Coordinates of C-alpha atoms in Angstrom, one line a residue:
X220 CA 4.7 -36.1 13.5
X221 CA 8.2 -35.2 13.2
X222 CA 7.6 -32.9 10.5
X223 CA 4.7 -31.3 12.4
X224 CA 6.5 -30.1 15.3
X225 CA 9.6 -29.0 13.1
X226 CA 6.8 -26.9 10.9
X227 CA 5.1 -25.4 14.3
X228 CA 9.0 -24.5 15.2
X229 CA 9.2 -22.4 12.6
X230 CA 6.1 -20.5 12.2
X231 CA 6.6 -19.8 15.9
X232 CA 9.8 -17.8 14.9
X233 CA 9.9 -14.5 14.4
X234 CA 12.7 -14.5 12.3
X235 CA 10.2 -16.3 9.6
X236 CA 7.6 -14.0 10.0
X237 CA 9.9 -11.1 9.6
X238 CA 11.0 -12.9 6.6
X239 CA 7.5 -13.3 5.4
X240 CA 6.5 -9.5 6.1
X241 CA 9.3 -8.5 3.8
X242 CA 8.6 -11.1 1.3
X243 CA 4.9 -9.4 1.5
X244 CA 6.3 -5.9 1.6
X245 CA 8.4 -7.1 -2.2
X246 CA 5.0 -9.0 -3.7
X247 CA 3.0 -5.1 -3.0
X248 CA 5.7 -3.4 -4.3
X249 CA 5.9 -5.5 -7.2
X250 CA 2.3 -5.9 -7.9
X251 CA 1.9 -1.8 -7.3
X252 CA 4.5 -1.8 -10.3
X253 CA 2.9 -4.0 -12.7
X254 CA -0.8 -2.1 -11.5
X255 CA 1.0 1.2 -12.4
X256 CA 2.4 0.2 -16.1
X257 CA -1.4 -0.9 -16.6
X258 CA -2.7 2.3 -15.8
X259 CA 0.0 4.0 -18.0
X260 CA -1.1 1.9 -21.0
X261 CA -4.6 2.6 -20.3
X262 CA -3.9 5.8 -20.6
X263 CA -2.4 6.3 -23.6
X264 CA -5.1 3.8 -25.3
X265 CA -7.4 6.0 -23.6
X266 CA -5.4 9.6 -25.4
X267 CA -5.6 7.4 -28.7
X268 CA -8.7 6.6 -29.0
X269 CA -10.1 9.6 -28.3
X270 CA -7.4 11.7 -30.8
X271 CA -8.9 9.1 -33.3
X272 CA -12.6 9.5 -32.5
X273 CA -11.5 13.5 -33.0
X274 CA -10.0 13.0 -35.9
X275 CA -13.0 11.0 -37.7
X276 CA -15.6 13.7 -36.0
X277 CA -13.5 16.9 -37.7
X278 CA -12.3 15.3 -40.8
X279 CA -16.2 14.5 -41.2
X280 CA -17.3 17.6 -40.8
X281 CA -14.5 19.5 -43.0
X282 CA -14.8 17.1 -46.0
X283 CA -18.3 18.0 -46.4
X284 CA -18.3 21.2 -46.1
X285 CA -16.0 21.5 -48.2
X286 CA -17.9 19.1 -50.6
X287 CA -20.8 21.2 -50.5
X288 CA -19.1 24.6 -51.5
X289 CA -17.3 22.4 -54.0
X290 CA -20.5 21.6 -55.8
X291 CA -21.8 25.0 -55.2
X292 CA -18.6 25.9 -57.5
X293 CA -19.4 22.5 -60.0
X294 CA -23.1 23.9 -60.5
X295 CA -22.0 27.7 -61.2
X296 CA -19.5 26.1 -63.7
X297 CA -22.1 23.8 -65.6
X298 CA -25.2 26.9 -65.3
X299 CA -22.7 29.1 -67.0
X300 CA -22.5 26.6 -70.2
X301 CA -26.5 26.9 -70.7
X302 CA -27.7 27.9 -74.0
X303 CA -29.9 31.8 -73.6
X304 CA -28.5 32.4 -70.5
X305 CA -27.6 35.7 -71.6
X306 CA -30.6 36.7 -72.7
X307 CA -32.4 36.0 -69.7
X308 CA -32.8 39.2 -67.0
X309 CA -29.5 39.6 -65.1
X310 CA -31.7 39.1 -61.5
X311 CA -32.9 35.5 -62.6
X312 CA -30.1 34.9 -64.3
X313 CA -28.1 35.5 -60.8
X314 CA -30.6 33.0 -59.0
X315 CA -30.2 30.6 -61.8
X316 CA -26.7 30.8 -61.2
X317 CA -25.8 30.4 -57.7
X318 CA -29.2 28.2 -56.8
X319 CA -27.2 25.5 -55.3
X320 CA -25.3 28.0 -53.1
X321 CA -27.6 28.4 -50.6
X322 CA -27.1 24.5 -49.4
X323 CA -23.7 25.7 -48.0
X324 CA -24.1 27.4 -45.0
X325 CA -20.7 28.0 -44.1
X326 CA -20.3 29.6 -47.2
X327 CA -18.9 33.5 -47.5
X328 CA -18.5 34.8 -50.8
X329 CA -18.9 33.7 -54.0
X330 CA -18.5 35.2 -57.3
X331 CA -17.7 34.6 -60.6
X332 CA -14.5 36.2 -62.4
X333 CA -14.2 36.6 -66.0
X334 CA -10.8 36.3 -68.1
X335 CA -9.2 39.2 -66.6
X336 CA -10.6 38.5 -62.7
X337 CA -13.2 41.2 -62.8
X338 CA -16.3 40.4 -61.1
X339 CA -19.0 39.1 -63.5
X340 CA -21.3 37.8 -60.8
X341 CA -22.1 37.5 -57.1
X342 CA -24.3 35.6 -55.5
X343 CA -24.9 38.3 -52.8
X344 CA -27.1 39.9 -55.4
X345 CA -27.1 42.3 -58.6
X346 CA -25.7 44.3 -59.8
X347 CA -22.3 42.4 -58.4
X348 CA -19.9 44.1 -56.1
X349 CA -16.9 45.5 -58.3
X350 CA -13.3 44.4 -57.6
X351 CA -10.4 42.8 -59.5
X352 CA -8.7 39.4 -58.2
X353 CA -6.3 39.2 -61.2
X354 CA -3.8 39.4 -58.8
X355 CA -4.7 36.7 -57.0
X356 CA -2.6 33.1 -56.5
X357 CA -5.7 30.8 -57.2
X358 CA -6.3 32.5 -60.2
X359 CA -3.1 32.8 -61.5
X360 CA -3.3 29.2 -60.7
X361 CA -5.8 28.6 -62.7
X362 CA -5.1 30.9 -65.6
X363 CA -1.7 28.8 -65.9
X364 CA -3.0 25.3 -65.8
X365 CA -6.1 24.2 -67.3
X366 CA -6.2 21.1 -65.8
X367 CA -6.5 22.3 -62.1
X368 CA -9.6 21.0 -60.6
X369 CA -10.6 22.4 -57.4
X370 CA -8.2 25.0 -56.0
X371 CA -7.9 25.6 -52.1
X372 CA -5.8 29.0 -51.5
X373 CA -3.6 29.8 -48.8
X374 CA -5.0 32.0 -45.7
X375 CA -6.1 35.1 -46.8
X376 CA -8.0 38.9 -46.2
X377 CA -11.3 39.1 -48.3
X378 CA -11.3 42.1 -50.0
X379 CA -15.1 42.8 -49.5
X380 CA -15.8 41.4 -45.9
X381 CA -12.2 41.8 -44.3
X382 CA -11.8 38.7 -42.7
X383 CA -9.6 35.7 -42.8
X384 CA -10.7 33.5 -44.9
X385 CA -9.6 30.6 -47.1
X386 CA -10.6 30.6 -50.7
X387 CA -12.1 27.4 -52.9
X388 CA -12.1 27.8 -56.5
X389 CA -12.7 26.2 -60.0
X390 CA -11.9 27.5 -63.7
X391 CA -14.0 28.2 -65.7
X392 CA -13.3 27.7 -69.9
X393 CA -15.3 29.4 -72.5
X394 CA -16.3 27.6 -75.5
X395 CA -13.1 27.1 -77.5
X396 CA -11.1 26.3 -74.5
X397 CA -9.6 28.9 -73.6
X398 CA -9.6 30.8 -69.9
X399 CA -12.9 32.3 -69.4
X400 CA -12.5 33.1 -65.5
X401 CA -13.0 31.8 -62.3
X402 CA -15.9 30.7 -59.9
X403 CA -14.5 31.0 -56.5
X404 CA -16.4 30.7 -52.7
X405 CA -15.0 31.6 -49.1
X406 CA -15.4 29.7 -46.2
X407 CA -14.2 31.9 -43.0
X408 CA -11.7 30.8 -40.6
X409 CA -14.0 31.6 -38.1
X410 CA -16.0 28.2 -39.2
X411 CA -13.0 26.2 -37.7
X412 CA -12.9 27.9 -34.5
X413 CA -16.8 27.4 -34.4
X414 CA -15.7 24.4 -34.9
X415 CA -13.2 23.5 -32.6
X416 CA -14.2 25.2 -29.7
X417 CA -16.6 22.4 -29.0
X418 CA -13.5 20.0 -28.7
X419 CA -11.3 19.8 -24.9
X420 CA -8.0 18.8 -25.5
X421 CA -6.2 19.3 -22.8
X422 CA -3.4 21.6 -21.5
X423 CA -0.4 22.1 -24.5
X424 CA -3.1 20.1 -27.0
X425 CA -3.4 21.6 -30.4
X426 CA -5.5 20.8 -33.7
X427 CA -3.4 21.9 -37.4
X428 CA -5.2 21.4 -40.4
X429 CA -2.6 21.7 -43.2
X430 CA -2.4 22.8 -47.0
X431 CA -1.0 19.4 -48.9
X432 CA 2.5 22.5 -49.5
X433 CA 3.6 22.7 -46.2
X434 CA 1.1 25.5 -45.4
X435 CA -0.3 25.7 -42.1
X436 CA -4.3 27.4 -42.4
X437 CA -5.4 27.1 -39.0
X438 CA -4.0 25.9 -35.4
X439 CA -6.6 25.7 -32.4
X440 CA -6.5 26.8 -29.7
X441 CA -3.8 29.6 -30.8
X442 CA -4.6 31.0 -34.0
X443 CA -1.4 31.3 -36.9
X444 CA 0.1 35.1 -37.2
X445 CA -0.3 36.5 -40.6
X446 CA 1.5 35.1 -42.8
X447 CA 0.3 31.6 -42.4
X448 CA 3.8 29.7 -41.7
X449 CA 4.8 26.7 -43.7
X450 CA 5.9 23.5 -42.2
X451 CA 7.0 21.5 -45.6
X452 CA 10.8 20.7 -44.4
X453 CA 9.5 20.0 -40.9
X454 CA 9.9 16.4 -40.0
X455 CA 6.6 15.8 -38.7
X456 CA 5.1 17.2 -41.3
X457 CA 7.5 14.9 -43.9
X458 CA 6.0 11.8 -42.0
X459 CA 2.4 13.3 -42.8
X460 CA 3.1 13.5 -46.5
X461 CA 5.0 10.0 -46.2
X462 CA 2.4 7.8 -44.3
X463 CA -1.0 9.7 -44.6
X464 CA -3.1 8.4 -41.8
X465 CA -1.1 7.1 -38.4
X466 CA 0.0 8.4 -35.1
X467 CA 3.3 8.9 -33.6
X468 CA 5.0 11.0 -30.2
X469 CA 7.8 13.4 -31.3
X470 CA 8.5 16.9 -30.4
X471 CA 7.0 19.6 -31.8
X472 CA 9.3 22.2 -34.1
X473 CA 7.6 25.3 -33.2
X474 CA 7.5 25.1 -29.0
X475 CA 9.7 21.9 -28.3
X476 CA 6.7 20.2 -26.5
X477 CA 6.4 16.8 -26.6
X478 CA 3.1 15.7 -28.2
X479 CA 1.2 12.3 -29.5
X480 CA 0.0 12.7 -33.0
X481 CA -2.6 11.5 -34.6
X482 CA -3.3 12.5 -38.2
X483 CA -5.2 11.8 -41.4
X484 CA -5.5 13.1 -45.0
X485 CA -9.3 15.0 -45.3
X486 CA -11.0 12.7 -47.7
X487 CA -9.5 13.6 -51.2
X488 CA -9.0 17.0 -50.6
X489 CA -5.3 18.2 -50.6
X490 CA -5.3 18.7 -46.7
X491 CA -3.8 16.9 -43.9
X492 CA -5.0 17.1 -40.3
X493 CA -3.7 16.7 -36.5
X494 CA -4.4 16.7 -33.3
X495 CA -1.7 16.8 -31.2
X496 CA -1.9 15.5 -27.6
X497 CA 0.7 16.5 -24.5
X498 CA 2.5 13.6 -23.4
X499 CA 2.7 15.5 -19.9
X500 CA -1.2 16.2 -20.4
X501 CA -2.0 12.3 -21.3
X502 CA 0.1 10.9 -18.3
X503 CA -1.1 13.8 -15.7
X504 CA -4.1 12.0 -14.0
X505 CA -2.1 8.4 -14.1
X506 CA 0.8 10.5 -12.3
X507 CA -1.6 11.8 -10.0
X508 CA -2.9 8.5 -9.6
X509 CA 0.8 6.7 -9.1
X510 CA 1.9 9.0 -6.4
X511 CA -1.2 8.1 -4.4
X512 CA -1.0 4.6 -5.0
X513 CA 3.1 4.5 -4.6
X514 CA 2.5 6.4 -0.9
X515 CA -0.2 4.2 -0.6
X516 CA 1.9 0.9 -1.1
X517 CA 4.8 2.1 1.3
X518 CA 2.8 2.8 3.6
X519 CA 1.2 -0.7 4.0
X520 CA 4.8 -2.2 3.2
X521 CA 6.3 -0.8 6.3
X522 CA 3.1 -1.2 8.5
X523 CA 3.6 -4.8 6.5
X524 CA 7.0 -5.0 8.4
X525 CA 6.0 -3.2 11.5
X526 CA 3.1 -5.7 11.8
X527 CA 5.3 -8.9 11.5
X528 CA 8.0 -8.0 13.9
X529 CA 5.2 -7.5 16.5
X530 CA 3.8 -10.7 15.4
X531 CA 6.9 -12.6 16.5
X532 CA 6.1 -11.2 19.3
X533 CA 2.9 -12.0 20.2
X534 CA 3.1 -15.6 18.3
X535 CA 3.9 -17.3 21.8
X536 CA 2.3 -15.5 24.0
X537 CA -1.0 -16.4 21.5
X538 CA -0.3 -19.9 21.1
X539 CA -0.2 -20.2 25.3
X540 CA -3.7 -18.7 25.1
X541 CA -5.3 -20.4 22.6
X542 CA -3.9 -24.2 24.3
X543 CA -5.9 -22.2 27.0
X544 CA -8.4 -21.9 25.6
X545 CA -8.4 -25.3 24.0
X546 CA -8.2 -26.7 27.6
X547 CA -11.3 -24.4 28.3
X548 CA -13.1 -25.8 25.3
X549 CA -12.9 -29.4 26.8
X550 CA -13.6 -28.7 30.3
X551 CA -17.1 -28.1 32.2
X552 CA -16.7 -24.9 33.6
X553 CA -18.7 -25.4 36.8
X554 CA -17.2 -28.6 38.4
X555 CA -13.8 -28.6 35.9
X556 CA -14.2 -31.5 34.9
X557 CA -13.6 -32.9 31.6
X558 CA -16.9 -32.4 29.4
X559 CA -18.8 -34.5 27.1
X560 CA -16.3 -34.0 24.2
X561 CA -13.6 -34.5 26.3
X562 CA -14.9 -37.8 27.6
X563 CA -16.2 -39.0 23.9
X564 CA -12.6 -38.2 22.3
X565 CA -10.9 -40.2 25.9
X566 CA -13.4 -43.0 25.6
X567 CA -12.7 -43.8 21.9
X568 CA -8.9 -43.6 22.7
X569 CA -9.3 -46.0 25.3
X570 CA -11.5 -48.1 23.0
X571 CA -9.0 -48.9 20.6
X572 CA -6.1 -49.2 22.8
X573 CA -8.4 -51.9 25.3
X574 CA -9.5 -53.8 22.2
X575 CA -5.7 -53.7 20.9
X576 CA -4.4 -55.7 23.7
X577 CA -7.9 -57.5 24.3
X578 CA -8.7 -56.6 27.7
X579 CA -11.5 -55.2 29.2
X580 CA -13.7 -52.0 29.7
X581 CA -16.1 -50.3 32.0
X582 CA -18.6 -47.3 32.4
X583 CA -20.1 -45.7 34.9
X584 CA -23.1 -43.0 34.3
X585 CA -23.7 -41.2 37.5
X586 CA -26.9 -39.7 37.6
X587 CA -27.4 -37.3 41.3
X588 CA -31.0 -39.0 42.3
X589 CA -34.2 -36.2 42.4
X590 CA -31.5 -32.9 41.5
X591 CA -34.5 -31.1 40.3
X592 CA -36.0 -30.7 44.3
X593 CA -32.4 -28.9 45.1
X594 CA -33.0 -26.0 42.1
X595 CA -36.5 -26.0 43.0
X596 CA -36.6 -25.9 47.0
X597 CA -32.7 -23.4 47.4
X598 CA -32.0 -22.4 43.9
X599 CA -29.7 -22.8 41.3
X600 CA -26.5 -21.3 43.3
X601 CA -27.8 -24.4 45.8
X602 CA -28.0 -27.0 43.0
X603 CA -24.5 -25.4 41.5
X604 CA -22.5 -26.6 44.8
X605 CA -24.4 -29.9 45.0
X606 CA -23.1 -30.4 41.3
X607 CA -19.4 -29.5 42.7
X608 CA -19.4 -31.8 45.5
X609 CA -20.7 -34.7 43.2
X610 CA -17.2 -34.1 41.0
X611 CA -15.8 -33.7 44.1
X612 CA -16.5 -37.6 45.6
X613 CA -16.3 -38.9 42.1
X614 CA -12.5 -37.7 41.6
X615 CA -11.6 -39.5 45.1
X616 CA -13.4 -42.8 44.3
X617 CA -11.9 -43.0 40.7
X618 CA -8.6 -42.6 41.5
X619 CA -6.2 -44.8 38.7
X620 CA -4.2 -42.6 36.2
X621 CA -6.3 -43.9 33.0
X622 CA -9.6 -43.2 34.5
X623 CA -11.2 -40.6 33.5
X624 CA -14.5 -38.5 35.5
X625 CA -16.5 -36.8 33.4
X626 CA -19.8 -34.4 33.6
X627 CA -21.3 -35.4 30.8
X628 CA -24.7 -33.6 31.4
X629 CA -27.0 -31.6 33.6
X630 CA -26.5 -33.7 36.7
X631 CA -25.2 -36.7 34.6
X632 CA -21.8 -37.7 35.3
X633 CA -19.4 -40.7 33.4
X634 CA -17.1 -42.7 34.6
X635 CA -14.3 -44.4 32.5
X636 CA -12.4 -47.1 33.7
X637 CA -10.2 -48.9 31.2
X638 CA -8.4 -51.8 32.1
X639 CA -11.2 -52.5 35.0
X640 CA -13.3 -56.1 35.8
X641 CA -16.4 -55.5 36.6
X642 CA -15.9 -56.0 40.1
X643 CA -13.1 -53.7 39.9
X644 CA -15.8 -51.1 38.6
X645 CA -18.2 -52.1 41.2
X646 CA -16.3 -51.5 43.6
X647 CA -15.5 -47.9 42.5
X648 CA -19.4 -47.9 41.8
X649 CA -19.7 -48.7 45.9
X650 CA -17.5 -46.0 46.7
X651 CA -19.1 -43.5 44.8
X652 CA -22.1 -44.7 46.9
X653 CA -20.5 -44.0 50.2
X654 CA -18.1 -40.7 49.2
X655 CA -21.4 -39.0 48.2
X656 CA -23.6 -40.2 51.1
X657 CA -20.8 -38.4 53.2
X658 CA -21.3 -35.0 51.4
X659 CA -22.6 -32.1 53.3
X660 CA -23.8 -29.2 51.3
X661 CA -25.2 -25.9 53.3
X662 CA -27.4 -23.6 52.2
X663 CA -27.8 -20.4 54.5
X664 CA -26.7 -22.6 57.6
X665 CA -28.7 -25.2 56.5
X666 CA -28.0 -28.6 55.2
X667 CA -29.3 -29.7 52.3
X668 CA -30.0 -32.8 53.2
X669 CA -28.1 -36.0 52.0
X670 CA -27.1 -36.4 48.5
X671 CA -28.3 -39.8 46.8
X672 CA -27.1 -41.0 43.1
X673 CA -28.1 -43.9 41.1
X674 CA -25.5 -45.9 38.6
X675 CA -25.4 -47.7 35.7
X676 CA -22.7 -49.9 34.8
X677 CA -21.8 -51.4 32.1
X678 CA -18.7 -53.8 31.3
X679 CA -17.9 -55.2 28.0
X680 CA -14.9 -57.0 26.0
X681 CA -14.4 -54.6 23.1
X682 CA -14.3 -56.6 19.8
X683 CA -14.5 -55.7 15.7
X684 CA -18.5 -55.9 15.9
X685 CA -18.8 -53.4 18.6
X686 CA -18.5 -49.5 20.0
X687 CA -18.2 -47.4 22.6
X688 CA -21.6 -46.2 22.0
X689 CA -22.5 -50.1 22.5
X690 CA -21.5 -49.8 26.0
X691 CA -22.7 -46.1 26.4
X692 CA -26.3 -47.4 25.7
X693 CA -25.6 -50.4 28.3
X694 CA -25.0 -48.5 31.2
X695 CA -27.7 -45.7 30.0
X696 CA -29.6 -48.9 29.8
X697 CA -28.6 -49.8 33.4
X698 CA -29.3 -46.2 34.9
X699 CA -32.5 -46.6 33.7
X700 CA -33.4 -49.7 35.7
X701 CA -31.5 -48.1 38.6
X702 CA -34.0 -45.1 38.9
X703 CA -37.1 -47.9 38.0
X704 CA -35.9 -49.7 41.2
X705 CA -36.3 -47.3 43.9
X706 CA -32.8 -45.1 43.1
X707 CA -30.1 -44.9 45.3
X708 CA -28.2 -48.2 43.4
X709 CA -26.0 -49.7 40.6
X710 CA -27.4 -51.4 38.3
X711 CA -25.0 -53.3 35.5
X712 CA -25.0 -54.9 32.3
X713 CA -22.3 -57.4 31.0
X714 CA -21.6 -56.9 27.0
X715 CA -20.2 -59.9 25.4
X716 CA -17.1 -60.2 23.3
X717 CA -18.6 -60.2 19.6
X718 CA -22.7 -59.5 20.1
X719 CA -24.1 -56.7 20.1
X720 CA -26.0 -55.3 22.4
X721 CA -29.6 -53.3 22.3
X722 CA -29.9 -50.0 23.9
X723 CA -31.9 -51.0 26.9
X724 CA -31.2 -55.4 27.5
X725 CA -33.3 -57.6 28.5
X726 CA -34.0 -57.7 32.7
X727 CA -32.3 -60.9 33.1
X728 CA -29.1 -59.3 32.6
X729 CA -29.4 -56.5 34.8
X730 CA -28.6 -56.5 38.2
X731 CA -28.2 -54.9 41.6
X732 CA -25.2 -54.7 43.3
X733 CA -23.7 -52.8 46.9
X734 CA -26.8 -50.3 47.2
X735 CA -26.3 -47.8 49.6
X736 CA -28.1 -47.8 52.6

């Protein structure tokens, strides 16, 4: 009980409610905090998954393109060995030649170079286009080293179409050995940007496909000035070469933005790709997100606070009501008396403590004799003030500090008198009798008429084997026989110490006793 009342002390303070809004205000602040680092790493999961799903899409889609121009270049190489192919027409000699290119459709030009990188052949048709390519790197490349397999050239200007193009090429060796040309096919820059375009990265985001040298041949969205520029003593381009396939965040060289890469080697081509997310990009929607939810969690923090000062405020002021309240909850609204709930919580109380020091118990059950002839001959407002001046004479005639009147229905009212013989209680039960024969109730002028109740009354020795409702049923038992014998009377039933009793006992224990004239 002790510790009860201390508790209810203190959450009546508003020093501990003020204490518990800040304590509140700390837990949203700190949950907001963890929230917001979750949302951070979702983001950049989110930015590298989706630079890895990029990467897998464009190296797909570069590697075989490549393959297929590649083979293109293989079958060109191989037709050339066949036996009579010079004595064959030069037009079906062409188509025999370059069948296989027309499975690459990004595919530009492709010729074949003999020794001295003249044009022997072209697939756009015969007689070929003449030009000289001697001069070029790849095939000076592969005039040098006869081992080269495929050759991929830097960024260059085709000679016959004008545009940027990069350059795939394979040697070709006559007979004995020796250098017999090149077979070489152009896949236009334009291809990547076809390629690319297709792909949202974001502001500052960038995609760099790089030669295995250093040599940049194409960066998306902004396209490389002429000459390509080469990144081989860059560091980011030194961790490409060093790990091959991974992601990282540094700055970039060129513009000093800060970027997440993700990169990959192309298959087993010679080529290395990127793309390159902004960190400022990746974080922008969780920043626009965190100043929301930061405003939003201050916001609540100080109403948080605001709220718990008033509540120290108001704590008292709503504890009053609600005892008010409580008080309402057990109290019959028309007469203001205790209720039934009332009574049945009092009556077990008294219960215990009567059997507790072994004494004994009555009940009275009040019942206002034909009430239904009041509502139905002046009304309810009529039947109303009859009920009032029932409770009325029932508080005078029970009048001891630990009994207890009660409306316990309609026109039903109890009686509890602990501590009471039952010639005590019928006593109390005559003066009932004569307190409401003395009642005068007006309607319009008019009297009512006089006011008759009937009683039951019941007294019992409360023991181990028995109940309130025991008793209850005794004097409900004994109202009963009241109204059977002509009303206006107390009837009462005695309850032994240790038997129980049925609800309605037999007529030789029921009697009458001071019946009001």
């Amino acid at each position: 009980m002790g510790l009860s009342a201390s508790l209810a002390r203190r959450v009546r303070s508003a020093w501990v409610w003020i204490g518990l809004g800040i304590l509140a205000s700390l837990g949203m602040v700190a949950v907001c905090a963890l929230m917001l680092l979750e949302l951070r790493r979702d983001a950049w999961d989110k930015a590298e998954q989706t630079s890895r799903n990029l990467l897998q899409v464009i190296e797909r889609d570069i590697d075989r393109n490549f393959e297929i121009i590649d083979l293109a270049l293989q079958a060109v190489v191989e037709n050339l060995k066949m036996p009579g192919l010079g004595g064959i027409s030069p037009e079906f000699r062409q188509l025999i030649l370059f069948d296989r290119a027309v499975n690459a459709k990004d595919l530009g030009v492709m010729l074949v170079l003999d020794e001295n990188g003249d044009t022997a052949f072209d697939a756009a048709g015969w007689p070929a286009r003449r030009l000289n390519n001697a001069a070029r790197a790849y095939f000076q490349a592969h005039k040098a080293d006869p081992g080269r397999g495929l050759h991929i050239s830097r960024p260059l200007v085709s000679q016959l179409t004008k545009a940027r193009a990069v350059v795939l090429s394979r040697r070709i060796d006559k007979a004995d050995g020796s250098f017999g040309g090149v077979v070489l096919g152009s896949l236009s820059l334009s291809y990547f940007s076809r390629l690319f375009d297709r792909i949202e990265l974001g502001r500052a985001g960038t995609i760099n496909l790089f030669l295995q040298d250093g040599t940049r041949l194409v960066r998306h969205p902004e396209p490389d000035p002429e000459p390509a520029p080469n990144f081989a003593q860059a560091p980011n381009f030194q961790r490409f070469l060093r790990e091959g396939k991974g992601s990282f965040v540094a700055a970039t060289q060129s513009d000093g933005v800060e970027r997440f890469y993700a990169f990959t080697r192309v298959g087993s081509l010679p080529l290395i790709l990127n793309v390159a997310l902004s960190t400022q990009a990746i974080e922008a929607e969780w920043r626009a997100k965190a100043i929301v939810i930061v405003c939003t969690v201050l916001c609540l923090s100080s109403l948080t606070v605001g709220l718990s000062l008033l509540v120290g405020w108001e704590l008292r002021r709503r504890v009053a009501a609600e005892a008010g309240l409580a008080r309402l909850s057990r109290t019959d609204v028309l007469t203001d008396l205790p209720n039934r709930r009332h009574f049945e919580e009092a009556f077990e109380r008294s219960w215990t403590e009567v059997r507790r020091r072994a004494g004994p118990i009555c009940l009275l059950v009040v019942d206002a004799d034909h009430f239904k002839r009041y509502n139905d001959c002046y009304g309810h407002a009529v039947g109303d003030l009859v009920l009032c001046a029932l409770a009325r004479a029932l508080g005078l005639s029970a009048r001891r500090p630990g009994d207890l009147v009660a409306r316990v229905g309609g026109e039903e009212f109890a009686v509890l008198l602990p501590d009471t013989d039952a010639e005590g209680a019928a006593c109390v039960a005559e003066a009932v009798h004569e307190a409401v024969a003395a009642l005068v109730v007006e309607a319009e002028g008019v009297g009512v008429g006089p006011i008759k109740v009937s009683i039951g009354l019941a007294f019992g020795l409360p023991d181990m084997d028995s109940s309130p409702a025991d008793l209850l049923r005794l004097a409900d038992a004994a109202l009963y026989e009241a109204k059977a014998a002509g009303r206006n009377r107390t009837c009462y039933a005695v309850m032994g110490r240790g038997r129980q009793r049925a609800s309605k006992p037999d007529s030789s224990r029921l009697c009458v006793v001071g019946a009001a004239a």
